[in-house]
Short mmCIF file of C-alpha atoms and ligand atoms in Angstrom, two decimals:
data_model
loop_
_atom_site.label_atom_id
_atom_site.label_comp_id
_atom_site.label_asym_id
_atom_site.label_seq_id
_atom_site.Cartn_x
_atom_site.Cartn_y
_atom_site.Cartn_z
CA UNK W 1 -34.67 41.96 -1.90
CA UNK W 2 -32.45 42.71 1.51
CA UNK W 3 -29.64 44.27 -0.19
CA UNK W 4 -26.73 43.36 2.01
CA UNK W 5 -26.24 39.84 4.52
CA UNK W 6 -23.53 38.17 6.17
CA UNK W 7 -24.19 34.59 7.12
CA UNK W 8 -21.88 32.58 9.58
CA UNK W 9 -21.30 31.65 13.03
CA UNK W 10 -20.41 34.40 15.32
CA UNK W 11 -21.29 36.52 12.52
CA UNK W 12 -23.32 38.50 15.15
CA UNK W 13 -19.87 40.54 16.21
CA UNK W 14 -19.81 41.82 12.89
CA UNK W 15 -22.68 44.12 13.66
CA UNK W 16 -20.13 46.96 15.04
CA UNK W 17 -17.98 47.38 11.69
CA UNK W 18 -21.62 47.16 10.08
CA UNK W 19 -22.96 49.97 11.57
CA UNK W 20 -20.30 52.27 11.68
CA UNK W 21 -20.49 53.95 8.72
CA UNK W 22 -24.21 54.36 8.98
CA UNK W 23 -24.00 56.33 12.20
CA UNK W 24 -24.95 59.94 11.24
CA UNK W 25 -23.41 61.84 14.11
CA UNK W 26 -23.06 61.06 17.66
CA UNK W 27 -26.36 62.52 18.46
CA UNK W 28 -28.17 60.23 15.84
CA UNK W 29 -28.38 56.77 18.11
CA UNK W 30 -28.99 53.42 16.94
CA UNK W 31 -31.85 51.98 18.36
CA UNK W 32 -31.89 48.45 19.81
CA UNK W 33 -35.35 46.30 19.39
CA UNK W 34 -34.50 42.83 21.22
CA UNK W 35 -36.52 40.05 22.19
CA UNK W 36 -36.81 40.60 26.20
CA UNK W 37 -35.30 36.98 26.32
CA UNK W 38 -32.16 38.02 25.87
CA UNK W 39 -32.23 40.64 28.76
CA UNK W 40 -30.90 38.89 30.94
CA UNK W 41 -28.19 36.76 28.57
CA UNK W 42 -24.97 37.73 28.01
CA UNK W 43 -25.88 38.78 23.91
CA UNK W 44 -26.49 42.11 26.27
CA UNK W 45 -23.10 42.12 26.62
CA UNK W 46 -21.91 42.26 22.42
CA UNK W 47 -24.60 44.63 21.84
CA UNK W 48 -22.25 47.45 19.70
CA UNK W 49 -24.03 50.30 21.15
CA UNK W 50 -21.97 53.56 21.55
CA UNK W 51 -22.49 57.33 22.54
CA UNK W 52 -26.28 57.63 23.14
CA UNK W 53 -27.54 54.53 21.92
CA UNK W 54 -30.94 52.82 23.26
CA UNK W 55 -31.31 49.02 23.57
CA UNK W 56 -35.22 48.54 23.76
CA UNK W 57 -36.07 45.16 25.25
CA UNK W 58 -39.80 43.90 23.68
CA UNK W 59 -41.60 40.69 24.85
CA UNK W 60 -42.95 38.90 21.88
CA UNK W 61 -45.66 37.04 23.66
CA UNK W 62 -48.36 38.92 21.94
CA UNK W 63 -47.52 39.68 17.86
CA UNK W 64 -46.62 42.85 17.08
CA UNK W 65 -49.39 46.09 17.42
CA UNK W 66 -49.92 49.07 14.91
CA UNK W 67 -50.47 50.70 18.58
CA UNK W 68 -47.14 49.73 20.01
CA UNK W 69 -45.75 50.47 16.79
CA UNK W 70 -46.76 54.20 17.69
CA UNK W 71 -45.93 54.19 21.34
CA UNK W 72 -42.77 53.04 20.23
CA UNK W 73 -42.10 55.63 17.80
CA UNK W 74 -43.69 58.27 19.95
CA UNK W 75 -40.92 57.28 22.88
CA UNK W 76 -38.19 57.90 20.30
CA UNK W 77 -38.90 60.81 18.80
CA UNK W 78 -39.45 62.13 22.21
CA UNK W 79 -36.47 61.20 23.54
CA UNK W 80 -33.86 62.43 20.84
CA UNK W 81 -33.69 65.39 18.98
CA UNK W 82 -32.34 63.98 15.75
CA UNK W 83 -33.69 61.48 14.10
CA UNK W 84 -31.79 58.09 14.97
CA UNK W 85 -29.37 56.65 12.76
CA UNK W 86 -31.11 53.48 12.40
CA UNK W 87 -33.32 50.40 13.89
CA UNK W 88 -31.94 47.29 14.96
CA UNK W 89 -34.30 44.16 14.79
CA UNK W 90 -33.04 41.34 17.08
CA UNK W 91 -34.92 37.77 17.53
CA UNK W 92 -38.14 36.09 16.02
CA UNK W 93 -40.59 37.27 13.20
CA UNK W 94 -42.08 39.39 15.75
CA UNK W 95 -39.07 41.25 16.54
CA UNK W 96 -38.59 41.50 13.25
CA UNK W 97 -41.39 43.12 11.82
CA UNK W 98 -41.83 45.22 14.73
CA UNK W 99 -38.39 46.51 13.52
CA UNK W 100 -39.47 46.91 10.18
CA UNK W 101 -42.20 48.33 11.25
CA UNK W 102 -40.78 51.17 13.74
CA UNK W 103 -38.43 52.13 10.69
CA UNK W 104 -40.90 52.67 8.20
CA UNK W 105 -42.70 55.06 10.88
CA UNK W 106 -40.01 56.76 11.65
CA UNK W 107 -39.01 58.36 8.09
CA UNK W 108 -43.25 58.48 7.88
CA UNK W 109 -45.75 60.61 9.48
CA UNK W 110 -49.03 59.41 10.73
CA UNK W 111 -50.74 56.14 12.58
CA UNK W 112 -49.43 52.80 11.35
CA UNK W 113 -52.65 51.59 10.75
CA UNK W 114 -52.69 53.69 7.84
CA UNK W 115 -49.96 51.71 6.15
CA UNK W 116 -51.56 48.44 6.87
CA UNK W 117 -51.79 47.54 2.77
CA UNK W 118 -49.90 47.53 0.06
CA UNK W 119 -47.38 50.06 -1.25
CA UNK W 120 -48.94 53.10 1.38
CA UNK W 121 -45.46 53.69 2.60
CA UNK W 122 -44.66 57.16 0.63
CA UNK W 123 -41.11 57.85 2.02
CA UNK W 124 -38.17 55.85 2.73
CA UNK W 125 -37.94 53.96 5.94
CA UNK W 126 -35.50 54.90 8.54
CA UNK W 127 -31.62 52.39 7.87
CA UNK W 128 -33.05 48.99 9.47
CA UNK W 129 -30.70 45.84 10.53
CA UNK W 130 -32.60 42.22 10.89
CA UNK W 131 -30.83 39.79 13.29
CA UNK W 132 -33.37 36.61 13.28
CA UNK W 133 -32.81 34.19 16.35
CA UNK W 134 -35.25 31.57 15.76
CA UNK W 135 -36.01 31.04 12.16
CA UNK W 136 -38.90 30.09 9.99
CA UNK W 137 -40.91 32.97 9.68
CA UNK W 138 -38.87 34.35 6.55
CA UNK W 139 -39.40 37.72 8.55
CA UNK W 140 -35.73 38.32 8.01
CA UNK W 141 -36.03 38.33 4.19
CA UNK W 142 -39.96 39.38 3.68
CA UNK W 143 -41.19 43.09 2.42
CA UNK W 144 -43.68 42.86 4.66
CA UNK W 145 -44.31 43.83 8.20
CA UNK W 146 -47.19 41.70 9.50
CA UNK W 147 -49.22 44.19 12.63
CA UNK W 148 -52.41 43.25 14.50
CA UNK W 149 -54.40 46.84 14.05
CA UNK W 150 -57.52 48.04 15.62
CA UNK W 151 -59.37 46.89 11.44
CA UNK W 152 -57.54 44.34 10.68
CA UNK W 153 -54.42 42.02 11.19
CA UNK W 154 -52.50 42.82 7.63
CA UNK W 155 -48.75 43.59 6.77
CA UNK W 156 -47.19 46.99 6.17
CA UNK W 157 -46.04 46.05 2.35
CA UNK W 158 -43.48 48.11 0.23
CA UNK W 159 -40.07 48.61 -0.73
CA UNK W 160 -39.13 50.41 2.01
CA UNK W 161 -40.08 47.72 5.05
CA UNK W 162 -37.37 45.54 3.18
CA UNK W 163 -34.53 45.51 5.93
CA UNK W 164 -31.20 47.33 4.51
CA UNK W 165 -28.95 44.38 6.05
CA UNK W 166 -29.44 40.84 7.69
CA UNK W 167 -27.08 39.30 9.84
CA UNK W 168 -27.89 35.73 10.13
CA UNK W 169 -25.92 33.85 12.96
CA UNK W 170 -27.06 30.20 13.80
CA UNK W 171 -25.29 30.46 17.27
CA UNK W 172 -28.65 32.28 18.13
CA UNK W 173 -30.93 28.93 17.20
CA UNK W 174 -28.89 26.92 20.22
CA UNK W 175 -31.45 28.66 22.90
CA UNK W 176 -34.77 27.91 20.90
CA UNK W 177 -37.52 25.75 22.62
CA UNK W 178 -38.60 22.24 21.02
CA UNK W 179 -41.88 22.96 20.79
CA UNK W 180 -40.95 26.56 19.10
CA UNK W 181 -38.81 25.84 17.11
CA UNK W 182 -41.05 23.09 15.42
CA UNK W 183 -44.17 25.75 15.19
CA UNK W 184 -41.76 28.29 14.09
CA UNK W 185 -40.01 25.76 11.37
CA UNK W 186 -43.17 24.68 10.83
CA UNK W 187 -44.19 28.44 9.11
CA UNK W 188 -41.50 27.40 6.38
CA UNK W 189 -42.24 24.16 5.42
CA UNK W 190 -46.33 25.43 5.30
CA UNK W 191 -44.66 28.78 3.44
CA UNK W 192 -43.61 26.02 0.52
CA UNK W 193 -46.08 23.64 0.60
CA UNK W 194 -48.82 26.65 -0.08
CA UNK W 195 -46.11 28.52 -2.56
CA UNK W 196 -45.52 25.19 -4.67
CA UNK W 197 -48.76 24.13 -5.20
CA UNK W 198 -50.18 27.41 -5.67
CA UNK W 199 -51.55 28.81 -8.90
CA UNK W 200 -49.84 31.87 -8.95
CA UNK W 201 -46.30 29.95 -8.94
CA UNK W 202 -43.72 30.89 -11.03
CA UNK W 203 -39.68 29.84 -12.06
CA UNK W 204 -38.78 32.42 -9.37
CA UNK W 205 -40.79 31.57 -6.40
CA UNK W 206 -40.13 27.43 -7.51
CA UNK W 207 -36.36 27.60 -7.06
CA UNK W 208 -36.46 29.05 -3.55
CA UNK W 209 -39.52 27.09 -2.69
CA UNK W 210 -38.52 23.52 -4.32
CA UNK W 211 -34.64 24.36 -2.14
CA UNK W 212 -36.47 25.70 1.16
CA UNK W 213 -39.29 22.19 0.98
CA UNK W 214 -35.64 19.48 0.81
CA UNK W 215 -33.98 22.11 3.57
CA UNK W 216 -36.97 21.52 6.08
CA UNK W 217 -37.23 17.61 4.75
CA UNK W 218 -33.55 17.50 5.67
CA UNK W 219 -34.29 19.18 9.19
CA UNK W 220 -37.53 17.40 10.38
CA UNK W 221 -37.18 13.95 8.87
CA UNK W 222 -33.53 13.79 8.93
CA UNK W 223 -30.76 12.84 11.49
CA UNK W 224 -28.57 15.95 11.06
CA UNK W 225 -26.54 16.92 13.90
CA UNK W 226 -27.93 19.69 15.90
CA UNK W 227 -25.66 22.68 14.09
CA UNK W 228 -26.26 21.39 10.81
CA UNK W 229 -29.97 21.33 11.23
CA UNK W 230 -29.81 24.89 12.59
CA UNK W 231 -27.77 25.84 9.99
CA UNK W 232 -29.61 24.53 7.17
CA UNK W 233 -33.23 25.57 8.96
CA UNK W 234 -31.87 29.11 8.99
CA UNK W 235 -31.60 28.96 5.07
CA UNK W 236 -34.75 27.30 4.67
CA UNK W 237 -36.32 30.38 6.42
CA UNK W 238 -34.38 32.48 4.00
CA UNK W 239 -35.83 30.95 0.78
CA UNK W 240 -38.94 29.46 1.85
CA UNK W 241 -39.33 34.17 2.35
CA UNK W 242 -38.00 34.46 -0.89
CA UNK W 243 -40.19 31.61 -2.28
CA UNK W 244 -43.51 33.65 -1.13
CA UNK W 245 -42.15 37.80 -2.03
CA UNK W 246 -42.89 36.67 -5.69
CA UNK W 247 -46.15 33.82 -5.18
CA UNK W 248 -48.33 34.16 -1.77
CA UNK W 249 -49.54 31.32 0.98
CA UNK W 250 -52.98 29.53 0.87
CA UNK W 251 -55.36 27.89 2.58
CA UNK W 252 -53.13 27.47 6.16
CA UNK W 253 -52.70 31.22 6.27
CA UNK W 254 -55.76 31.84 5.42
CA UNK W 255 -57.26 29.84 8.21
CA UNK W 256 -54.75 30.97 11.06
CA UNK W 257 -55.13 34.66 10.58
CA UNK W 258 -58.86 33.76 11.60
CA UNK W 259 -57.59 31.89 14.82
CA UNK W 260 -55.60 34.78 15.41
CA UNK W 261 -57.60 37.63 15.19
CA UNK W 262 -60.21 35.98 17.53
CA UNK W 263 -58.33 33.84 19.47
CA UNK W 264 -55.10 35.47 19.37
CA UNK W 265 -53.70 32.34 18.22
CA UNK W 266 -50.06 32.69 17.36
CA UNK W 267 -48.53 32.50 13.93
CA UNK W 268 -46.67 29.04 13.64
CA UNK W 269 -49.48 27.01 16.60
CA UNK W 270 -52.05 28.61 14.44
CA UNK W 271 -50.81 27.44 10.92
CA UNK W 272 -49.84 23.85 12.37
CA UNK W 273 -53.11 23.62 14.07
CA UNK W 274 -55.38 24.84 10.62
CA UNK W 275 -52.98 22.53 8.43
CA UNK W 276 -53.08 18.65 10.25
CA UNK W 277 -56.65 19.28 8.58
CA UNK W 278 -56.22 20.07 5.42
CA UNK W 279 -55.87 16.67 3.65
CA UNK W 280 -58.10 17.98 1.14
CA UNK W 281 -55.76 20.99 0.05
CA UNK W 282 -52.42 19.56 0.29
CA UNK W 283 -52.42 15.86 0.78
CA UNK W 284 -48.74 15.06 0.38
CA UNK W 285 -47.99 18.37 2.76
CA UNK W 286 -50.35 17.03 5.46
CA UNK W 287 -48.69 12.91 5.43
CA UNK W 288 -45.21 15.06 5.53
CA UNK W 289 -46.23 16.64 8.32
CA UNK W 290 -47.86 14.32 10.41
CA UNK W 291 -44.19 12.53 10.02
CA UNK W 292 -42.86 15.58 11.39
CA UNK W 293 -44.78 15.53 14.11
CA UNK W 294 -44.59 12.15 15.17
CA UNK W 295 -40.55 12.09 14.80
CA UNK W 296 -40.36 14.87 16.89
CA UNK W 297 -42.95 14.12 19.69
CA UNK W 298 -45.15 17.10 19.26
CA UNK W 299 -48.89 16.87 20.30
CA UNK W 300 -50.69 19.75 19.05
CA UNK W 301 -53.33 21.15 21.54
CA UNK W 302 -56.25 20.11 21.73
CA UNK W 303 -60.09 21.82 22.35
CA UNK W 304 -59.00 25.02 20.84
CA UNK W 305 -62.45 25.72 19.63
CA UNK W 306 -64.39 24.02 21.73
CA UNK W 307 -65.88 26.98 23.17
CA UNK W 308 -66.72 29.29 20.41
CA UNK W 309 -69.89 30.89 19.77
CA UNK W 310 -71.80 30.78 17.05
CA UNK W 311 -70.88 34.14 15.69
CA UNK W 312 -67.56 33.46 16.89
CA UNK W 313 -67.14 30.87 14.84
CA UNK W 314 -68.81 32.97 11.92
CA UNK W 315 -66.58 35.81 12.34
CA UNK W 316 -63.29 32.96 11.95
CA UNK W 317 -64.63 32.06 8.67
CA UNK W 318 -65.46 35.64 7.87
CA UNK W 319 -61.70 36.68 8.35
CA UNK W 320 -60.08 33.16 6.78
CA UNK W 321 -62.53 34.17 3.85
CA UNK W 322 -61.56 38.21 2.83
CA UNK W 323 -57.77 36.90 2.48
CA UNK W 324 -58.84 36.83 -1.51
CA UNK W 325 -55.28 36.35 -2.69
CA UNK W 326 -54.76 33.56 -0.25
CA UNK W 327 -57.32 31.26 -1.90
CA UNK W 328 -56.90 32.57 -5.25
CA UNK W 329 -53.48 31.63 -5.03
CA UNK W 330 -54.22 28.03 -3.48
CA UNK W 331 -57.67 27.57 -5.52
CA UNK W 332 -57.11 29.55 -8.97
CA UNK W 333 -59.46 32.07 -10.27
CA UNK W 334 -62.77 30.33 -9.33
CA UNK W 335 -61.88 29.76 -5.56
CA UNK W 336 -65.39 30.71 -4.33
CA UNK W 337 -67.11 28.47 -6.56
CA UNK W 338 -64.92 25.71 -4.39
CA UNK W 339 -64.83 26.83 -0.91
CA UNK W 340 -67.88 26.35 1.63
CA UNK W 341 -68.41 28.20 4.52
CA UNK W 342 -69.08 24.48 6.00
CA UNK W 343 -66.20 22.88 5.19
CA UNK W 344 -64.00 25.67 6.76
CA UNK W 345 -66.12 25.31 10.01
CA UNK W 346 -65.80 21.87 10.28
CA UNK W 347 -61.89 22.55 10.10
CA UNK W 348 -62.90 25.03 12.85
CA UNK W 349 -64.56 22.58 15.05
CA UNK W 350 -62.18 20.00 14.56
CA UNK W 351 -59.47 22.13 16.05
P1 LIG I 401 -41.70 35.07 17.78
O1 LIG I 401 -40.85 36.19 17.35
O2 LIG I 401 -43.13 35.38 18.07
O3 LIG I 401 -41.03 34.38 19.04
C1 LIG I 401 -41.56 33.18 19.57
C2 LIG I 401 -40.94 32.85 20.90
O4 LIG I 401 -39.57 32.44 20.72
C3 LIG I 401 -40.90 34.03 21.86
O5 LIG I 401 -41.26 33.57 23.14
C4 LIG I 401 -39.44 34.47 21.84
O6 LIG I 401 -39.06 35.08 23.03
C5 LIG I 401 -38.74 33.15 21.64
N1 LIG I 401 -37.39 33.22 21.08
C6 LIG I 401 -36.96 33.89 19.97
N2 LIG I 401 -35.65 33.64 19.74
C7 LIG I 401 -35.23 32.80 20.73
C8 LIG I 401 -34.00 32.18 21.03
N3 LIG I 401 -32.92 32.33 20.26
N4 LIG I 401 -33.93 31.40 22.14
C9 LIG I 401 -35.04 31.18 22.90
N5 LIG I 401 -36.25 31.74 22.66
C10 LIG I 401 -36.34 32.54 21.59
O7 LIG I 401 -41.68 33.84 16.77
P2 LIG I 401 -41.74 33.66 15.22
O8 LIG I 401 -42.51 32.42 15.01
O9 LIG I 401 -40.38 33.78 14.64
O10 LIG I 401 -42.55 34.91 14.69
C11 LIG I 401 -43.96 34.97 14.62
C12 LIG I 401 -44.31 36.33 14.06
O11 LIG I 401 -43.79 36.46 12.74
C13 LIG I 401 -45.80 36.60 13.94
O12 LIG I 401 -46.06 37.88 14.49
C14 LIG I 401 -46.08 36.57 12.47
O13 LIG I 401 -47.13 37.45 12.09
C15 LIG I 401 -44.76 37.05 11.91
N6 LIG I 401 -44.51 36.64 10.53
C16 LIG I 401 -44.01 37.57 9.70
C17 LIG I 401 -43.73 37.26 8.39
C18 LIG I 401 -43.18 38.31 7.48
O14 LIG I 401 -42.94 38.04 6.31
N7 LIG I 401 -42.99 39.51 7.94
C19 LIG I 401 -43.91 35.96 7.93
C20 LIG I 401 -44.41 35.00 8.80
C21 LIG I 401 -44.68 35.35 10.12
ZN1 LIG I 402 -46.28 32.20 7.69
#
């Protein structure tokens, strides 16, 4: 679990006294990972950096990279001497991870792609801060750090990716796009759907999961007020994270890493577009959503796989179907006695 968070408006000008004491010398910077944006916003501006600090500005319009995972630890190590004092995450689940990610690596030799798995990581990560600014993902809470890698797209998992502190601010959800913040929300309310009727639930992952699934009811079929909803969405993220550390997703997850790795399909589209389909699965998740959708005026695209080959198409189902955990989890122990290759293509085609 993330050992340390503050929570609260403004909260974000905290981050100064936070980092104080963890600054090793004035030759051991912090290193700034933030959402490119922000560059030109004036969060620049309350950025605590100090002596030879870096502020690295990332776009996340591709997910995170095991490759720009190196380059970016490559650049660091080769501009500083020391080893830095610590990583600084700021804005969505990619920004996140890649943080995570960039930390682990840093107190770690080797490739990243070698710590694609679970429990690789051999010695502790670098200090590393989480700031989320658009929430969902559960990123910010997670012990994973999910990279797309020459093999494979698959999280760096283990007690050390675990960020060391979390500052979570709602002032940062004000800036978030309609339709991204619904795709993005969306990744929670699919995170509890798959967690609570999943076979590997347990008391644990049902008390974050049963509070995150009435947070996102509250959100996207209520009438909060705008802060309320960001505040309570931000929460949701939280323990629809926590809900999934201790159970795992399903049949959504499954699905969208496929449209992902060969469509390059992001995370929240992907698992919005796989789930409208999966009345089978999760009937009562699927009328909950299409509610969502309608109150909020979102038309999914349309088409998306329209155009796939054959082996294409084969190599989708391929990927949706190694994720063994995923549809043990969502299908119990006998999964592949229940599953056909057909029935996931037809979800395929009707996307
Ligand atoms: P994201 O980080 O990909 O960002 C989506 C878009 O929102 C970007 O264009 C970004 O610039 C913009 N944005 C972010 N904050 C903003 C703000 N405050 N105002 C305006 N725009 C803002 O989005 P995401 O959905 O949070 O993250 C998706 C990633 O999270 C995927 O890479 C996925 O693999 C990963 N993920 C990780 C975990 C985990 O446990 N580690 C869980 C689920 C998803
Ligand atoms: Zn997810």
């Amino acid at each position: 679990m993330v050992p340390r968070v503050v929570y609260g408006r403004g909260s974000f000008d905290q981050l100064a006294d936070i980092l104080l004491p963890k600054r090793k010398n004035s030759d051991a910077p912090f290193i700034f990972l933030v959402d490119d944006f922000f560059q030109d916003k004036t969060l620049v501006t309350r950025i605590p950096w100090l002596f030879n600090d870096q502020i690295i500005f990332v776009s996340a319009n591709e997910e995170p990279k095991t490759e720009q995972v190196d380059a970016l630890v490559h650049k660091i190590r080769q501009d500083f001497d020391e080893q830095p004092s610590g990583v600084v995450g700021i804005g969505g689940g990619s920004l996140l991870d890649l943080a995570k990610a960039v930390a682990v690596m840093l107190g770690n030799q080797g490739r990243a792609e070698n710590f694609q798995g679970w429990d690789l990581v051999g010695r502790p990560s670098l200090y590393h801060v989480g700031v989320p600014t658009i929430s969902g993902t559960g990123a910010e809470v997670s012990r994973t750090a999910v990279l797309s890698g020459p093999q494979k797209k698959l999280g760096i998992n283990s007690d050390y990716t675990t960020f060391d502190q979390v500052v979570l601010d709602p002032d940062f959800l004000g800036s978030v796009p309609k339709q991204q913040w619904f795709y993005t929300g969306m990744d929670c309310f699919i995170h509890c759907v798959e967690s609570l009727q999943g076979t590997y639930l347990n008391a644990f992952s049902q008390s974050y999961g049963e509070k995150a699934f009435d947070l996102c009811q509250d959100v996207f079929l209520g009438d909060l007020p705008k802060k309320d909803a960001e505040e309570k969405l931000m929460m949701a993220s939280w323990h629809g994270g926590m809900s999934i550390a201790y159970s795992q997703v399903g049949v959504a997850h499954a699905m969208s890493y496929g449209l992902s790795h060969v469509l390059g399909i992001k995370h929240g589209l992907g698992n919005c577009l796989v789930f409208q389909h999966l009345n089978a699965f999760y009937p009562d998740g699927v009328t909950l959503f299409k509610q969502m959708l309608k109150k909020h005026l979102i038309v999914l695209p349309t088409g998306i796989c329209v155009q796939l080959s054959d082996d294409q198409l084969d190599e989708m189902v391929h990927i949706a179907l190694a994720m063994d955990p995923l549809w043990e989890n969502a299908l119990g122990p006998k999964w592949k006695e229940r599953v056909k290759v057909e029935e996931l293509k037809e979800i395929y085609l009707k996307i």
